[in-house]
Amino acid sequence: MSGSNGNGHLYVPQLAAIVKITDETYDTKTFTLRFVDDDYRKNFTFKSGQFVELSVFGAGEAPFGFASSPNRREDFDVTIRAVGRVTNALHAKREGDLVGVRGPLGNHFPFEEVMGYDILFVGGGIGLPPLRSLIEPMLEAREKFGRIIILYGARTPADRVYKSWLVELEKRDDIEFMQTVDVGDDSWTGNVGVVTTLFKKISVDPSKTVAFTCGPPIMIKFVIQDLLQMGFDGDHIISTLERYMKCGVGKCGHCAIGHKYVCTDGPVFSFTQMRALREQW
Ligand SMILES: Cc1cc2nc3c(=O)[nH]c(=O)nc-3n(C[C@H](O)[C@H](O)[C@H](O)COP(=O)(O)OP(=O)(O)OC[C@H]3O[C@@H](n4cnc5c(N)ncnc54)[C@H](O)[C@@H]3O)c2cc1C
Ligand code: FES
């Protein structure tokens, strides 16, 4: 199904209802979407790391990553920060309203390929949603992976997404979870400092660990720099690239970096692949 909306028309969106809206931060909401057509919904599958082109009628279309487990089949989440035309129009929607969805699009995170490895997640701010779509199925198949370490950083306690999920992660004794904020407040008794300051608190064996990182470009830059210094191979560092997209299906060229299209060759790339792309910028 990847690369089309599954009904044979690359550009035709499927109607989906907003069944739930969850406020995450002052500018970010999670939308739970459910396809209206029963058959389409039953047959719809996606993989962690893929994305959809979501249309708000009268406002436009933009790409958003899946934020929930692919094992959840009735509906799925997208977590969206209001930054412009489409996202502001979406934030004005209510539960029960309809949107258009094309997807699943793009490549995906490795899953079976990293079974048996220790897994290190490093998320920053609104970079946690795409990682959650991978963390959840890994926790559902917990015995298939080695250590699972999750590090999350946000600007302030209020800027953290999925606050109740973070509390659940904290309670688990089969993972190592740490969070930090750049600036604390009166209620915050946890770590303060950028997410890379948490590296000092963990010890990993880079030869048997795969790292997944998503967040603002500046965070990713420093995370990758530190992971390389810790001895990680570029193939064991996986991230996602964001590019301004139009078609999402490899036709318009908007997202091109050299000979690659982020919408079809990505958005998931290893650092080795990113380094090769960077040489073509
Ligand atoms: C694969 C992928 C997954 C994504 N997942 C998410 C997600 O899960 N959640 C989320 O909140 N966002 C996500 N994004 C980002 C989101 O798609 C963009 O922020 C999108 O532009 C928002 O649309 P908009 O109409 O609201 O904003 P726009 O009106 O497009 O403006 C958003 C920002 O983009 C800039 N911009 C507008 N046009 C251009 C252009 N031609 N070239 C460069 N910059 C431009 C604007 O100046 C502004 O800063 C993802 C992007 C990609 C590529
Ligand atoms: S967005 Fe059109 S080719 Fe990638």
Short mmCIF file of C-alpha atoms and ligand atoms in Angstrom, two decimals:
data_model
loop_
_atom_site.label_atom_id
_atom_site.label_comp_id
_atom_site.label_asym_id
_atom_site.label_seq_id
_atom_site.Cartn_x
_atom_site.Cartn_y
_atom_site.Cartn_z
CA MET A 1 0.00 0.00 0.00
CA SER A 2 2.93 2.31 0.55
CA GLY A 3 3.20 5.15 -1.99
CA SER A 4 -0.50 5.33 -2.78
CA ASN A 5 -3.63 5.74 -0.77
CA GLY A 6 -4.50 2.14 -1.45
CA ASN A 7 -7.42 2.90 -3.76
CA GLY A 8 -5.21 3.30 -6.80
CA HIS A 9 -5.26 7.11 -6.94
CA LEU A 10 -2.09 8.76 -5.71
CA TYR A 11 -3.72 12.15 -5.30
CA VAL A 12 -7.19 11.21 -4.04
CA PRO A 13 -7.60 11.57 -0.28
CA GLN A 14 -9.72 9.21 1.79
CA LEU A 15 -12.17 10.77 4.21
CA ALA A 16 -11.30 10.34 7.88
CA ALA A 17 -13.17 11.55 10.94
CA ILE A 18 -11.42 13.28 13.83
CA VAL A 19 -12.61 11.03 16.65
CA LYS A 20 -10.54 12.58 19.44
CA ILE A 21 -8.51 15.74 19.99
CA THR A 22 -5.99 15.81 22.85
CA ASP A 23 -4.28 19.03 23.91
CA GLU A 24 -0.55 18.37 24.34
CA THR A 25 1.01 21.84 24.74
CA TYR A 26 -0.11 25.42 24.10
CA ASP A 27 0.48 24.99 20.34
CA THR A 28 0.34 21.20 19.81
CA LYS A 29 -2.57 18.78 19.64
CA THR A 30 -2.94 15.07 18.95
CA PHE A 31 -5.68 14.16 16.48
CA THR A 32 -7.03 10.60 16.48
CA LEU A 33 -8.29 9.84 12.97
CA ARG A 34 -10.57 7.05 11.80
CA PHE A 35 -11.32 6.30 8.15
CA VAL A 36 -14.99 6.68 7.33
CA ASP A 37 -15.11 3.83 4.80
CA ASP A 38 -15.33 0.50 6.69
CA ASP A 39 -13.49 -1.58 4.07
CA TYR A 40 -10.74 0.98 3.66
CA ARG A 41 -10.29 1.17 7.42
CA LYS A 42 -10.10 -2.62 7.82
CA ASN A 43 -7.47 -2.95 5.09
CA PHE A 44 -5.37 0.07 6.05
CA THR A 45 -1.91 -0.67 7.40
CA PHE A 46 1.21 1.43 7.90
CA LYS A 47 4.68 1.10 9.38
CA SER A 48 6.39 3.23 12.02
CA GLY A 49 8.22 6.15 10.42
CA GLN A 50 5.82 6.56 7.50
CA PHE A 51 3.68 9.66 7.06
CA VAL A 52 0.39 10.86 5.58
CA GLU A 53 -0.55 13.89 3.50
CA LEU A 54 -3.43 15.32 5.48
CA SER A 55 -5.84 17.75 3.83
CA VAL A 56 -7.98 20.30 5.59
CA PHE A 57 -10.59 21.22 3.02
CA GLY A 58 -10.32 24.84 1.95
CA ALA A 59 -6.90 25.26 3.60
CA GLY A 60 -4.55 22.79 1.90
CA GLU A 61 -2.51 19.68 2.52
CA ALA A 62 0.66 18.96 4.52
CA PRO A 63 2.69 15.90 5.59
CA PHE A 64 2.52 14.50 9.15
CA GLY A 65 4.14 11.40 10.64
CA PHE A 66 2.17 8.59 12.28
CA ALA A 67 2.37 8.98 16.05
CA SER A 68 0.71 5.75 17.21
CA SER A 69 1.49 2.04 17.04
CA PRO A 70 0.86 0.37 13.66
CA ASN A 71 -0.67 -2.50 15.68
CA ARG A 72 -3.62 -0.24 16.56
CA ARG A 73 -5.90 -0.91 13.58
CA GLU A 74 -9.15 1.02 14.17
CA ASP A 75 -7.65 4.50 14.18
CA PHE A 76 -4.31 6.31 14.33
CA ASP A 77 -2.80 9.46 15.86
CA VAL A 78 -1.00 12.43 14.36
CA THR A 79 0.48 15.05 16.68
CA ILE A 80 0.58 18.48 15.12
CA ARG A 81 2.04 21.85 16.04
CA ALA A 82 0.15 24.89 14.72
CA VAL A 83 2.67 26.75 12.57
CA GLY A 84 0.88 27.84 9.39
CA ARG A 85 -2.13 27.65 7.12
CA VAL A 86 -2.99 23.93 7.21
CA THR A 87 -2.02 23.29 10.81
CA ASN A 88 -3.91 26.35 12.14
CA ALA A 89 -7.01 25.29 10.16
CA LEU A 90 -6.67 21.79 11.62
CA HIS A 91 -6.35 23.15 15.17
CA ALA A 92 -9.67 24.95 14.63
CA LYS A 93 -11.43 21.63 13.88
CA ARG A 94 -13.62 19.78 16.37
CA GLU A 95 -14.20 16.13 17.14
CA GLY A 96 -16.48 14.66 14.46
CA ASP A 97 -15.15 16.92 11.66
CA LEU A 98 -13.76 15.31 8.50
CA VAL A 99 -10.30 15.60 6.93
CA GLY A 100 -8.66 13.97 3.89
CA VAL A 101 -5.80 11.49 4.19
CA ARG A 102 -3.37 10.20 1.55
CA GLY A 103 -1.01 7.50 2.67
CA PRO A 104 0.80 5.70 4.09
CA LEU A 105 3.71 7.39 2.33
CA GLY A 106 7.49 7.08 2.48
CA ASN A 107 9.84 4.46 3.86
CA HIS A 108 9.83 3.30 7.47
CA PHE A 109 12.01 2.64 10.52
CA PRO A 110 13.74 -0.74 10.64
CA PHE A 111 11.93 -3.07 13.07
CA GLU A 112 12.63 -6.78 12.46
CA GLU A 113 16.16 -5.79 11.37
CA VAL A 114 16.99 -4.40 14.83
CA MET A 115 15.53 -7.25 16.87
CA GLY A 116 18.12 -8.50 19.35
CA TYR A 117 19.85 -5.11 19.53
CA ASP A 118 19.79 -2.67 22.42
CA ILE A 119 17.71 0.32 21.34
CA LEU A 120 18.40 3.94 22.26
CA PHE A 121 15.73 6.56 21.55
CA VAL A 122 16.62 10.25 21.75
CA GLY A 123 13.65 12.55 21.22
CA GLY A 124 13.35 16.31 21.43
CA GLY A 125 10.10 18.30 21.73
CA ILE A 126 7.72 17.39 18.94
CA GLY A 127 10.24 14.79 17.69
CA LEU A 128 8.76 12.30 20.16
CA PRO A 129 5.58 11.50 18.12
CA PRO A 130 7.28 9.59 15.26
CA LEU A 131 9.41 7.77 17.85
CA ARG A 132 6.28 6.81 19.82
CA SER A 133 5.01 4.97 16.73
CA LEU A 134 8.14 2.78 17.02
CA ILE A 135 8.50 2.66 20.81
CA GLU A 136 4.96 1.29 21.28
CA PRO A 137 5.29 -1.77 18.99
CA MET A 138 8.74 -2.45 20.48
CA LEU A 139 7.23 -2.44 23.98
CA GLU A 140 4.47 -4.74 22.69
CA ALA A 141 7.21 -7.16 21.54
CA ARG A 142 9.48 -6.35 24.49
CA GLU A 143 11.25 -9.76 24.64
CA LYS A 144 12.52 -9.39 21.06
CA PHE A 145 14.79 -6.45 21.91
CA GLY A 146 17.70 -5.94 24.29
CA ARG A 147 17.76 -2.88 26.52
CA ILE A 148 15.35 -0.12 25.57
CA ILE A 149 16.59 3.31 26.63
CA ILE A 150 14.41 6.36 26.03
CA LEU A 151 15.77 9.89 26.50
CA TYR A 152 13.39 12.82 26.01
CA GLY A 153 14.11 16.53 26.17
CA ALA A 154 11.82 19.55 25.91
CA ARG A 155 12.20 23.28 26.43
CA THR A 156 10.04 23.39 29.57
CA PRO A 157 7.89 20.86 31.50
CA ALA A 158 4.79 22.30 29.77
CA ASP A 159 6.37 21.78 26.33
CA ARG A 160 6.48 18.00 26.81
CA VAL A 161 3.99 16.03 24.70
CA TYR A 162 2.16 12.87 25.91
CA LYS A 163 2.55 13.78 29.60
CA SER A 164 0.45 10.85 30.86
CA TRP A 165 2.30 8.40 28.60
CA LEU A 166 5.60 9.70 30.01
CA VAL A 167 4.32 8.89 33.52
CA GLU A 168 3.55 5.32 32.36
CA LEU A 169 7.05 5.00 30.86
CA GLU A 170 8.54 6.16 34.15
CA LYS A 171 6.75 3.34 36.01
CA ARG A 172 8.06 0.54 33.77
CA ASP A 173 10.97 -1.49 35.09
CA ASP A 174 11.79 -3.16 31.75
CA ILE A 175 13.03 0.05 30.10
CA GLU A 176 15.36 2.89 31.05
CA PHE A 177 13.56 6.20 30.69
CA MET A 178 14.88 9.67 31.45
CA GLN A 179 13.56 13.09 30.63
CA THR A 180 15.00 16.58 30.91
CA VAL A 181 13.95 20.17 30.27
CA ASP A 182 16.04 23.16 29.22
CA VAL A 183 14.33 25.34 31.82
CA GLY A 184 12.45 23.95 34.85
CA ASP A 185 9.63 25.47 36.87
CA ASP A 186 8.49 25.36 40.51
CA SER A 187 6.93 21.91 40.11
CA TRP A 188 9.85 20.34 38.21
CA THR A 189 12.20 18.23 40.32
CA GLY A 190 13.77 16.30 37.43
CA ASN A 191 16.78 16.80 35.15
CA VAL A 192 17.55 20.24 33.73
CA GLY A 193 19.72 20.63 30.64
CA VAL A 194 19.60 19.76 26.96
CA VAL A 195 18.86 16.14 26.05
CA THR A 196 22.50 15.31 25.31
CA THR A 197 23.35 15.95 29.00
CA LEU A 198 21.54 12.65 29.70
CA PHE A 199 24.21 10.73 27.76
CA LYS A 200 26.47 11.11 30.82
CA LYS A 201 23.92 9.14 32.86
CA ILE A 202 23.79 6.06 30.64
CA SER A 203 26.33 3.55 29.52
CA VAL A 204 25.78 1.78 26.20
CA ASP A 205 27.72 -0.62 24.03
CA PRO A 206 27.63 1.10 20.61
CA SER A 207 28.44 -2.15 18.79
CA LYS A 208 25.19 -3.74 19.95
CA THR A 209 22.98 -0.63 20.06
CA VAL A 210 20.87 1.10 17.40
CA ALA A 211 19.96 4.74 18.07
CA PHE A 212 16.83 6.45 16.78
CA THR A 213 16.64 10.22 17.06
CA CYS A 214 14.00 12.78 16.07
CA GLY A 215 13.69 16.42 17.02
CA PRO A 216 14.67 19.91 15.91
CA PRO A 217 17.60 19.96 13.42
CA ILE A 218 19.94 21.63 15.94
CA MET A 219 19.24 18.89 18.51
CA ILE A 220 19.76 16.12 15.95
CA LYS A 221 23.09 17.68 14.96
CA PHE A 222 24.42 17.57 18.54
CA VAL A 223 22.91 14.14 19.28
CA ILE A 224 24.59 12.63 16.21
CA GLN A 225 27.88 14.35 17.05
CA ASP A 226 27.82 12.81 20.56
CA LEU A 227 26.73 9.36 19.31
CA LEU A 228 29.62 9.30 16.84
CA GLN A 229 31.98 10.31 19.65
CA MET A 230 30.57 7.48 21.79
CA GLY A 231 31.61 5.09 18.99
CA PHE A 232 28.35 4.56 17.11
CA ASP A 233 28.63 3.53 13.48
CA GLY A 234 26.71 5.76 11.01
CA ASP A 235 24.54 2.78 10.03
CA HIS A 236 23.40 2.46 13.66
CA ILE A 237 22.13 6.04 13.89
CA ILE A 238 18.66 6.45 12.37
CA SER A 239 16.76 9.71 12.01
CA THR A 240 14.13 11.40 9.84
CA LEU A 241 14.57 14.32 7.46
CA GLU A 242 11.93 17.00 6.96
CA ARG A 243 11.70 18.75 3.62
CA TYR A 244 9.02 21.01 2.21
CA MET A 245 6.76 18.58 0.32
CA LYS A 246 3.95 18.87 -2.21
CA CYS A 247 2.93 15.57 -3.81
CA GLY A 248 4.47 13.19 -1.24
CA VAL A 249 4.75 10.48 -3.88
CA GLY A 250 7.93 11.23 -5.84
CA LYS A 251 6.33 13.16 -8.73
CA CYS A 252 6.88 16.89 -8.19
CA GLY A 253 10.53 17.11 -7.11
CA HIS A 254 9.87 19.59 -4.25
CA CYS A 255 11.60 17.43 -1.64
CA ALA A 256 14.64 16.47 -3.74
CA ILE A 257 18.12 16.34 -2.22
CA GLY A 258 20.47 15.48 -5.05
CA HIS A 259 19.04 12.38 -6.72
CA LYS A 260 16.93 11.36 -3.72
CA TYR A 261 13.35 12.31 -2.88
CA VAL A 262 12.75 12.62 0.86
CA CYS A 263 9.08 11.63 0.33
CA THR A 264 9.82 8.25 -1.26
CA ASP A 265 13.48 7.43 -0.40
CA GLY A 266 12.84 8.80 3.13
CA PRO A 267 11.86 10.32 5.47
CA VAL A 268 13.87 7.72 7.45
CA PHE A 269 17.64 7.73 6.80
CA SER A 270 20.68 6.36 8.58
CA PHE A 271 23.43 8.85 9.35
CA THR A 272 25.58 7.12 6.71
CA GLN A 273 22.88 7.89 4.13
CA MET A 274 22.44 11.44 5.43
CA ARG A 275 26.17 12.06 5.13
CA ALA A 276 26.08 10.92 1.48
CA LEU A 277 23.07 13.21 0.84
CA ARG A 278 24.79 16.15 2.50
CA GLU A 279 27.56 15.92 -0.06
CA GLN A 280 24.91 16.62 -2.74
CA TRP A 281 23.29 19.70 -1.07
C1 LIG B 1 7.72 13.63 6.54
C2 LIG B 1 7.24 14.77 7.37
C3 LIG B 1 6.59 14.52 8.58
C4 LIG B 1 6.12 15.57 9.36
N1 LIG B 1 5.48 15.28 10.52
C5 LIG B 1 4.99 16.28 11.27
C6 LIG B 1 4.29 15.98 12.48
O1 LIG B 1 4.11 14.82 12.86
N2 LIG B 1 3.80 17.04 13.19
C7 LIG B 1 3.96 18.35 12.81
O2 LIG B 1 3.49 19.26 13.51
N3 LIG B 1 4.65 18.65 11.66
C8 LIG B 1 5.14 17.67 10.90
N4 LIG B 1 5.80 17.96 9.73
C9 LIG B 1 5.97 19.38 9.35
C10 LIG B 1 4.73 19.94 8.63
O3 LIG B 1 4.39 19.18 7.52
C11 LIG B 1 5.03 21.38 8.18
O4 LIG B 1 5.26 22.20 9.30
C12 LIG B 1 3.94 21.97 7.29
O5 LIG B 1 4.53 22.98 6.50
C13 LIG B 1 2.81 22.60 8.05
O6 LIG B 1 1.89 23.12 7.12
P1 LIG B 1 1.19 24.54 7.32
O7 LIG B 1 0.39 24.83 6.08
O8 LIG B 1 0.46 24.60 8.60
O9 LIG B 1 2.38 25.53 7.46
P2 LIG B 1 3.03 26.42 6.30
O10 LIG B 1 2.08 27.53 5.96
O11 LIG B 1 3.52 25.54 5.19
O12 LIG B 1 4.25 27.04 7.09
C14 LIG B 1 5.03 26.24 7.96
C15 LIG B 1 6.46 26.68 7.95
O13 LIG B 1 7.05 26.31 6.70
C16 LIG B 1 7.60 27.43 6.06
N5 LIG B 1 7.40 27.29 4.61
C17 LIG B 1 6.24 27.52 3.93
N6 LIG B 1 6.47 27.33 2.61
C18 LIG B 1 7.77 26.97 2.46
C19 LIG B 1 8.60 26.61 1.34
N7 LIG B 1 8.18 26.65 0.08
N8 LIG B 1 9.87 26.24 1.58
C20 LIG B 1 10.34 26.21 2.85
N9 LIG B 1 9.60 26.55 3.93
C21 LIG B 1 8.36 26.92 3.74
C22 LIG B 1 6.86 28.62 6.65
O14 LIG B 1 7.63 29.78 6.60
C23 LIG B 1 6.61 28.18 8.07
O15 LIG B 1 7.71 28.43 8.90
C24 LIG B 1 6.30 16.92 8.93
C25 LIG B 1 6.96 17.19 7.73
C26 LIG B 1 7.43 16.12 6.96
C27 LIG B 1 8.12 16.41 5.67
S1 FES B 2 7.08 15.88 -2.44
FE1 FES B 2 6.83 15.65 -4.58
S2 FES B 2 8.61 14.50 -5.10
FE2 FES B 2 8.65 14.54 -2.94
#
